[in-house]
Coordinates of N, CA and C and ligand atoms in Angstrom, one line a residue:
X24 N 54.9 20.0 -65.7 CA 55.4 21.1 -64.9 C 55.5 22.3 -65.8
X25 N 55.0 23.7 -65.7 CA 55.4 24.9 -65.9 C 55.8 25.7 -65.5
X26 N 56.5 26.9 -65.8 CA 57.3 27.8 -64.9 C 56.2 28.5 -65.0
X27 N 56.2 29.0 -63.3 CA 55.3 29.8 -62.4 C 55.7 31.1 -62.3
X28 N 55.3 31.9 -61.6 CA 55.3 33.0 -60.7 C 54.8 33.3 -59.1
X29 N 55.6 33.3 -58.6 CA 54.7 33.2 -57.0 C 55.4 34.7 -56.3
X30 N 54.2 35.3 -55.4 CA 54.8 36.5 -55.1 C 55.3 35.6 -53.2
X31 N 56.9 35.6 -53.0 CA 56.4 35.7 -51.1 C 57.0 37.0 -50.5
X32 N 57.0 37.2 -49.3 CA 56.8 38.1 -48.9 C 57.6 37.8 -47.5
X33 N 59.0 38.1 -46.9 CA 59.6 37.9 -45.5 C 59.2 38.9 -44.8
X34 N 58.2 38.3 -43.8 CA 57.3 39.0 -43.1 C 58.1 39.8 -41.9
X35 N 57.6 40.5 -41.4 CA 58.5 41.3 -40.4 C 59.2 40.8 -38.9
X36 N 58.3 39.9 -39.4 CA 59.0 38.7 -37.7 C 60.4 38.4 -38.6
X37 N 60.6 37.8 -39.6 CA 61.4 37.0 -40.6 C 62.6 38.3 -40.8
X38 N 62.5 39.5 -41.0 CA 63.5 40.5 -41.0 C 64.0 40.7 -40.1
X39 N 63.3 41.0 -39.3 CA 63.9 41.3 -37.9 C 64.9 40.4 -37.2
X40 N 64.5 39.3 -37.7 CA 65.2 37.8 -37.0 C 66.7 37.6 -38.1
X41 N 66.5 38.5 -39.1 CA 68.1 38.4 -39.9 C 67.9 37.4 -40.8
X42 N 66.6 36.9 -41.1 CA 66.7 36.0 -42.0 C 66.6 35.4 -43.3
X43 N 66.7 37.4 -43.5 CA 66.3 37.4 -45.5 C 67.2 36.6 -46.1
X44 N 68.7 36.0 -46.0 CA 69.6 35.6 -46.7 C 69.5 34.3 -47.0
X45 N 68.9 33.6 -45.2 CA 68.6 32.4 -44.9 C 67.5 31.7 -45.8
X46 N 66.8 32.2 -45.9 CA 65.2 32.4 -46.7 C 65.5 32.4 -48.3
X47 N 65.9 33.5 -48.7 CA 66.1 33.6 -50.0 C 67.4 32.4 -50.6
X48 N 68.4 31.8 -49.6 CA 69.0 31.0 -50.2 C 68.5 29.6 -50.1
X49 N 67.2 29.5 -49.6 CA 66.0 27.9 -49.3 C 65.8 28.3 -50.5
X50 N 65.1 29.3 -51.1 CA 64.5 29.4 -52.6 C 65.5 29.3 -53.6
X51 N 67.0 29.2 -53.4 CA 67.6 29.4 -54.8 C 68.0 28.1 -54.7
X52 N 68.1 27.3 -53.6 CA 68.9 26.3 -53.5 C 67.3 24.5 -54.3
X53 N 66.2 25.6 -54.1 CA 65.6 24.5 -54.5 C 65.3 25.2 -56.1
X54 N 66.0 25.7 -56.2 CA 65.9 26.2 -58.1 C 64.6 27.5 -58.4
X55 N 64.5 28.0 -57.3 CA 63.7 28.9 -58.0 C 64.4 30.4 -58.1
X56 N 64.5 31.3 -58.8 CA 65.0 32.4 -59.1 C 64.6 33.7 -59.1
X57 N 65.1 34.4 -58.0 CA 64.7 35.8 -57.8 C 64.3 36.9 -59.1
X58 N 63.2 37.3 -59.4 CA 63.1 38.2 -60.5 C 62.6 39.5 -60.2
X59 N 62.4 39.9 -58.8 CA 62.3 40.7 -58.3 C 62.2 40.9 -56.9
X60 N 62.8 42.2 -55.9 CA 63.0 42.0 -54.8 C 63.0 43.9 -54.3
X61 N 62.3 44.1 -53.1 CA 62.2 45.0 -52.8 C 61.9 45.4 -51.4
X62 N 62.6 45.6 -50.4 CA 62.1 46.0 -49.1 C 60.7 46.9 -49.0
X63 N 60.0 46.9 -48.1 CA 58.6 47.9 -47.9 C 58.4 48.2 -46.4
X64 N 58.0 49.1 -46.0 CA 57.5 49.2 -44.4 C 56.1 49.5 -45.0
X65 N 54.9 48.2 -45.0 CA 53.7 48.8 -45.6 C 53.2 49.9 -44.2
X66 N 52.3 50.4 -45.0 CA 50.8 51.3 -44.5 C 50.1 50.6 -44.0
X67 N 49.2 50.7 -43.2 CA 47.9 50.6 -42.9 C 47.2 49.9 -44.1
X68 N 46.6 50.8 -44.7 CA 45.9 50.9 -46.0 C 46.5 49.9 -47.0
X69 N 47.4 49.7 -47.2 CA 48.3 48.5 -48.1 C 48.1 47.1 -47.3
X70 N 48.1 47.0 -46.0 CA 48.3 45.6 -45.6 C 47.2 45.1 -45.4
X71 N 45.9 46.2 -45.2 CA 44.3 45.8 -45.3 C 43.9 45.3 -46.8
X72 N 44.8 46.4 -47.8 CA 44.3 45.8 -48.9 C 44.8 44.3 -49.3
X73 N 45.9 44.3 -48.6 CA 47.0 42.9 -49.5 C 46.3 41.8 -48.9
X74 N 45.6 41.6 -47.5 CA 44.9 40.8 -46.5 C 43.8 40.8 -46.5
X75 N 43.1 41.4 -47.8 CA 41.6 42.0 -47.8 C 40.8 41.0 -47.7
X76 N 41.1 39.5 -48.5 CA 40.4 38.7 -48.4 C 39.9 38.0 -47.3
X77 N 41.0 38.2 -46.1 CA 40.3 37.9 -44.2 C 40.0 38.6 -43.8
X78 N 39.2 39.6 -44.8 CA 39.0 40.7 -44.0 C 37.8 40.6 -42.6
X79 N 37.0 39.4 -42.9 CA 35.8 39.1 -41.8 C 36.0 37.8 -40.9
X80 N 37.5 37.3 -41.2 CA 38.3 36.8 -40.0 C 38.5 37.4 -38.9
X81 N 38.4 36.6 -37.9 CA 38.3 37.7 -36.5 C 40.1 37.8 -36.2
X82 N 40.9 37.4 -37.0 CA 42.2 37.2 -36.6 C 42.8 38.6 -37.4
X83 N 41.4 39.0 -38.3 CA 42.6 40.5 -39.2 C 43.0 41.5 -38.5
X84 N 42.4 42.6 -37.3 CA 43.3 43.4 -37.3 C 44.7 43.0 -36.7
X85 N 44.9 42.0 -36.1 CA 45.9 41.5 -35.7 C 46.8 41.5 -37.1
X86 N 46.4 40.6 -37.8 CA 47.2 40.6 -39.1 C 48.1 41.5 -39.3
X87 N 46.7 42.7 -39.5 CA 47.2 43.8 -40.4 C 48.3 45.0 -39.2
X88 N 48.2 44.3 -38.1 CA 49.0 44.9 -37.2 C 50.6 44.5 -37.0
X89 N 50.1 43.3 -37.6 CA 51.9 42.3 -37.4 C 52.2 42.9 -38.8
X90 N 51.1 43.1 -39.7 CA 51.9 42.8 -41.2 C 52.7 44.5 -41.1
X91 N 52.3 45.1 -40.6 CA 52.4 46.8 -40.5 C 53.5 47.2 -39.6
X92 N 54.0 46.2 -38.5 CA 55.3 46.5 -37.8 C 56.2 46.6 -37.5
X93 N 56.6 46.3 -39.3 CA 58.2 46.6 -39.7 C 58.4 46.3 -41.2
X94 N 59.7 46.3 -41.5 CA 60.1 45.9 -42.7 C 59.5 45.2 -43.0
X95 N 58.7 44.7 -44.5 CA 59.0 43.5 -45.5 C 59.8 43.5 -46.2
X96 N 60.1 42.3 -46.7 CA 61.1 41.9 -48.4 C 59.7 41.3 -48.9
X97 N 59.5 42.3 -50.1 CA 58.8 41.4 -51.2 C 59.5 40.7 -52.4
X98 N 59.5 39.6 -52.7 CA 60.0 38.9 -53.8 C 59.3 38.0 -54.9
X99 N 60.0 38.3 -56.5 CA 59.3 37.4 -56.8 C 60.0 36.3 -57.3
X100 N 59.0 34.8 -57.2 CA 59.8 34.1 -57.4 C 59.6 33.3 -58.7
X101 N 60.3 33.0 -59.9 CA 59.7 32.2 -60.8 C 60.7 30.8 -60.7
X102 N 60.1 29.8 -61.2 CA 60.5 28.5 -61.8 C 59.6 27.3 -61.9
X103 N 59.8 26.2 -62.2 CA 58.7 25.3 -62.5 C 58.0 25.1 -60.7
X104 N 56.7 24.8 -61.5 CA 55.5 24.9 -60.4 C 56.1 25.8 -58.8
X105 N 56.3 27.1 -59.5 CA 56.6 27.9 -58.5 C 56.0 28.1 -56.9
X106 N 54.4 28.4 -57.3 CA 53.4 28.5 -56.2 C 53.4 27.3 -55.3
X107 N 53.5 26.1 -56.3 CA 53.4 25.1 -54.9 C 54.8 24.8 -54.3
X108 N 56.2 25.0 -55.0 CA 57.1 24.6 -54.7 C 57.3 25.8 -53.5
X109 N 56.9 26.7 -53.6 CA 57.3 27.9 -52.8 C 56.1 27.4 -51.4
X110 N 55.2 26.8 -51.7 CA 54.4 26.4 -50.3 C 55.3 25.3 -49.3
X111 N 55.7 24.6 -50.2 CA 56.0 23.2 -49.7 C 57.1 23.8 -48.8
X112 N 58.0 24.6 -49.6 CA 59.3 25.4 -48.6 C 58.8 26.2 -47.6
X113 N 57.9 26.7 -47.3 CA 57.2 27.5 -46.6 C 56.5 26.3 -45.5
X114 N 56.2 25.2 -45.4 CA 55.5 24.6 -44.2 C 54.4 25.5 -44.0
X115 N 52.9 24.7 -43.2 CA 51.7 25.0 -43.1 C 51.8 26.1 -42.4
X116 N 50.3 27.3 -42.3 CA 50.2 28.2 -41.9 C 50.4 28.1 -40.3
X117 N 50.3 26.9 -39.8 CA 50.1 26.9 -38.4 C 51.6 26.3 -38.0
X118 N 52.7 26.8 -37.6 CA 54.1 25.9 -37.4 C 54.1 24.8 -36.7
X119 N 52.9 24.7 -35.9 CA 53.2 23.6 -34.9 C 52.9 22.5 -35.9
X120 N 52.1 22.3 -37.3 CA 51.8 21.4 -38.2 C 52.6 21.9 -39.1
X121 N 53.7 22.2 -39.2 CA 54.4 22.8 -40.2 C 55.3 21.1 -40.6
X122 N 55.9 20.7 -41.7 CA 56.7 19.6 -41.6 C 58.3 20.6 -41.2
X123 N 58.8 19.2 -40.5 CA 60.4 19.3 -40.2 C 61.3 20.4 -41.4
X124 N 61.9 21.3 -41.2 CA 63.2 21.9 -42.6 C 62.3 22.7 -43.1
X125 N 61.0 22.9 -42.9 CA 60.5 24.1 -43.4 C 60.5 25.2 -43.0
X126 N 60.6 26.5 -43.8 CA 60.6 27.7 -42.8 C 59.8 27.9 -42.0
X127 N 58.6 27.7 -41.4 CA 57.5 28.1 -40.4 C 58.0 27.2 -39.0
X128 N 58.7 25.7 -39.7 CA 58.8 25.0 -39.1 C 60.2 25.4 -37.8
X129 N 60.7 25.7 -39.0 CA 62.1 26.1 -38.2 C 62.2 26.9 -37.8
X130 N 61.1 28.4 -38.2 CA 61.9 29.8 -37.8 C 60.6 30.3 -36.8
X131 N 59.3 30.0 -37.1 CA 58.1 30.6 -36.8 C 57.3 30.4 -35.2
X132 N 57.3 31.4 -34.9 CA 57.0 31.2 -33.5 C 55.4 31.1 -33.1
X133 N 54.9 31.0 -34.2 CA 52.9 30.7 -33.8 C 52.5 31.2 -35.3
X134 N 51.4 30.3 -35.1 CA 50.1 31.1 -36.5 C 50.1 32.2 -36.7
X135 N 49.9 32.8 -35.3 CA 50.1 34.7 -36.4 C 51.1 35.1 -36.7
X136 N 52.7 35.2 -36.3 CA 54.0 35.2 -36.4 C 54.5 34.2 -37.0
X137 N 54.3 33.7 -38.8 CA 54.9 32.6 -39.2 C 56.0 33.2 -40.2
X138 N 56.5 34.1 -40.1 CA 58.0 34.4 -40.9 C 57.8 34.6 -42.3
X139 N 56.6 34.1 -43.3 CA 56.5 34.2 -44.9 C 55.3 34.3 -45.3
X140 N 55.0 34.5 -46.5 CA 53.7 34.6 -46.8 C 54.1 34.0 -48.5
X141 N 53.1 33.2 -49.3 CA 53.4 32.8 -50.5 C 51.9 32.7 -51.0
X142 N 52.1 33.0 -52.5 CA 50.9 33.2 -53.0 C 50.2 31.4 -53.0
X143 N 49.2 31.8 -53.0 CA 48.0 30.0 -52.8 C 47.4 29.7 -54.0
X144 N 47.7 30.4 -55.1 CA 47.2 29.6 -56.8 C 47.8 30.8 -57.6
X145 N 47.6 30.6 -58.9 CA 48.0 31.0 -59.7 C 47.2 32.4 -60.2
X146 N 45.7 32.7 -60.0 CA 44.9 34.2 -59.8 C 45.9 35.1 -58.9
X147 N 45.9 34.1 -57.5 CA 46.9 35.5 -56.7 C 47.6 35.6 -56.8
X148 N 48.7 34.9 -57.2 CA 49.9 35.0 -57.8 C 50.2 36.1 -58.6
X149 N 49.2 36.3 -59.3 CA 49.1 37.3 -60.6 C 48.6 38.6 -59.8
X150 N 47.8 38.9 -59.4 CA 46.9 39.7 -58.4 C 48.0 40.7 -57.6
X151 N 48.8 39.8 -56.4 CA 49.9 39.8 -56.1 C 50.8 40.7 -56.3
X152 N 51.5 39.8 -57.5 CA 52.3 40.8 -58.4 C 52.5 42.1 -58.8
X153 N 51.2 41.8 -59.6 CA 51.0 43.2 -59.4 C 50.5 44.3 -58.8
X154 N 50.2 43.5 -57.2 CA 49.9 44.7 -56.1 C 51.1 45.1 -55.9
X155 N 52.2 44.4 -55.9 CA 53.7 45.2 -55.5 C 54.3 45.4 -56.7
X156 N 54.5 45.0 -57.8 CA 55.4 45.2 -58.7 C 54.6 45.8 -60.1
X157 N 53.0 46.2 -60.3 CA 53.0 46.8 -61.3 C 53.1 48.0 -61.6
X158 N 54.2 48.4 -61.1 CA 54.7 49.8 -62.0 C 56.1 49.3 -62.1
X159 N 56.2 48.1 -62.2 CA 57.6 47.7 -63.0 C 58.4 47.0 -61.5
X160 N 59.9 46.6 -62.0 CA 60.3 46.2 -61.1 C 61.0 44.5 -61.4
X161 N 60.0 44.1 -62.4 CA 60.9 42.5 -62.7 C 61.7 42.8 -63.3
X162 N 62.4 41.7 -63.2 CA 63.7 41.8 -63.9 C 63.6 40.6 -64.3
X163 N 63.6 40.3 -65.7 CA 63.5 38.8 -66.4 C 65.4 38.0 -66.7
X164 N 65.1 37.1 -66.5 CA 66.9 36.6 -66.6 C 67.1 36.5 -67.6
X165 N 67.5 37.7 -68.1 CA 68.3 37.3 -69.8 C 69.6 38.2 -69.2
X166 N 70.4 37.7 -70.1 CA 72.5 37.6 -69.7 C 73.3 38.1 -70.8
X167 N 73.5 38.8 -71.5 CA 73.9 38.9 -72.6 C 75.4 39.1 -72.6
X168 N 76.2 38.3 -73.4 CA 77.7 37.9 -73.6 C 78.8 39.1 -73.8
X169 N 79.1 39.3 -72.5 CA 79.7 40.6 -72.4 C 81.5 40.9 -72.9
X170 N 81.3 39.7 -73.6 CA 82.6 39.8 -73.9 C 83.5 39.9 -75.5
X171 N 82.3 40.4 -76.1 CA 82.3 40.2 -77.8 C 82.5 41.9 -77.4
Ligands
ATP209 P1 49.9 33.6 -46.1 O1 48.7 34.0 -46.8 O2 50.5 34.6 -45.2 O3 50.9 33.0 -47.0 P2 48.7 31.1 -45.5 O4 48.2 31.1 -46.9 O5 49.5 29.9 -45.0 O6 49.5 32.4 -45.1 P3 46.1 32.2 -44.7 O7 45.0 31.3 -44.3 O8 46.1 32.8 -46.0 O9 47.5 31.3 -44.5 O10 46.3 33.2 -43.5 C1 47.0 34.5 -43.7 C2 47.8 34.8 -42.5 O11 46.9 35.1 -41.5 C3 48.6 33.7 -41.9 O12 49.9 33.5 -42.6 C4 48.8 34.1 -40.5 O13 49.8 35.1 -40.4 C5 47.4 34.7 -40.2 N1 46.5 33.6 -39.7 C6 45.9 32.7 -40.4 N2 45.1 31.9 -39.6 C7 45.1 32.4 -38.4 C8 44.5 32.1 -37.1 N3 43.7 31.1 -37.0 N4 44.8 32.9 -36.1 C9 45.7 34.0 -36.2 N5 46.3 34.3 -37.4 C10 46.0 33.6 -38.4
MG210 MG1 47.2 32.8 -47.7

């Protein structure tokens, strides 16, 4: 195992529903640690680029229509095998094949409305990142002993 980085992303179905707390405490509770976190109402132009890769899926403008009609929380998440631990918590893209206790499973009301988004390898992960966080924004966990 190595410690990861995984970008997810509480989609705007997932805001709306109140469930950033719900969400973000599945990820702490299975050990992975917030190192960055930022609400967004994307653009247009941002959620075509972040989605670029379906772009000749016949399902994109829909995407980029859900991903565009409201808040996100972007987060990032590190700890050992971050990317996949963060999938497994996430359940399949499709909820009705989601497993039981996962979030798509529990919260997600159809394949285009599934409440999260998590990076799928270790390129996009990186990629990711720094589509939302390279102009800074991590916050690495170091603690220094405030009482000397
Ligand atoms: P994400 O990238 O959001 O984490 P994923 O990796 O599980 O999801 P992808 O295949 O990358 O799934 O699809 C990206 C998103 O596009 C899905 O999360 C869903 O919102 C939407 N989507 C995927 N497949 C379909 C489909 N067949 N019909 C409609 N929407 C779809
Ligand atoms: Mg994907």
């Amino acid at each position: 195992m190595s410690v990861e980085q995984a970008l997810s992303i509480i989609k705007p179905d997932g805001v709306q529903k109140n469930l950033v707390g719900e969400i973000v405490g599945r990820f702490e509770k299975a050990g992975l640690e917030i190192i960055a976190a930022r609400m967004i109402h994307l653009s247009r132009e941002q959620a075509e680029e972040f989605y670029a890769v379906h772009k000749e899926r016949p399902f994109f403008d829909d995407l980029v229509s859900y991903m565009m009609s409201g808040p996100v929380m972007v987060l990032v998440l590190q700890g050992d095998s971050a990317i996949n631990a963060n999938r497994k918590i996430m359940g399949a893209t499709n909820p009705a094949d989601a497993e039981l206790g996962t979030i798509r499973a529990d919260f997600a009301e159809s394949i285009e409305e599934n409440i999260v988004h998590g990076s799928d390898g270790p390129d996009t992960a990186l990629q990711e990142i720094a589509f939302f966080f390279g102009d800074g924004g991590i916050c690495p966990r170091t603690r220094q002993d405030c009482t000397k």
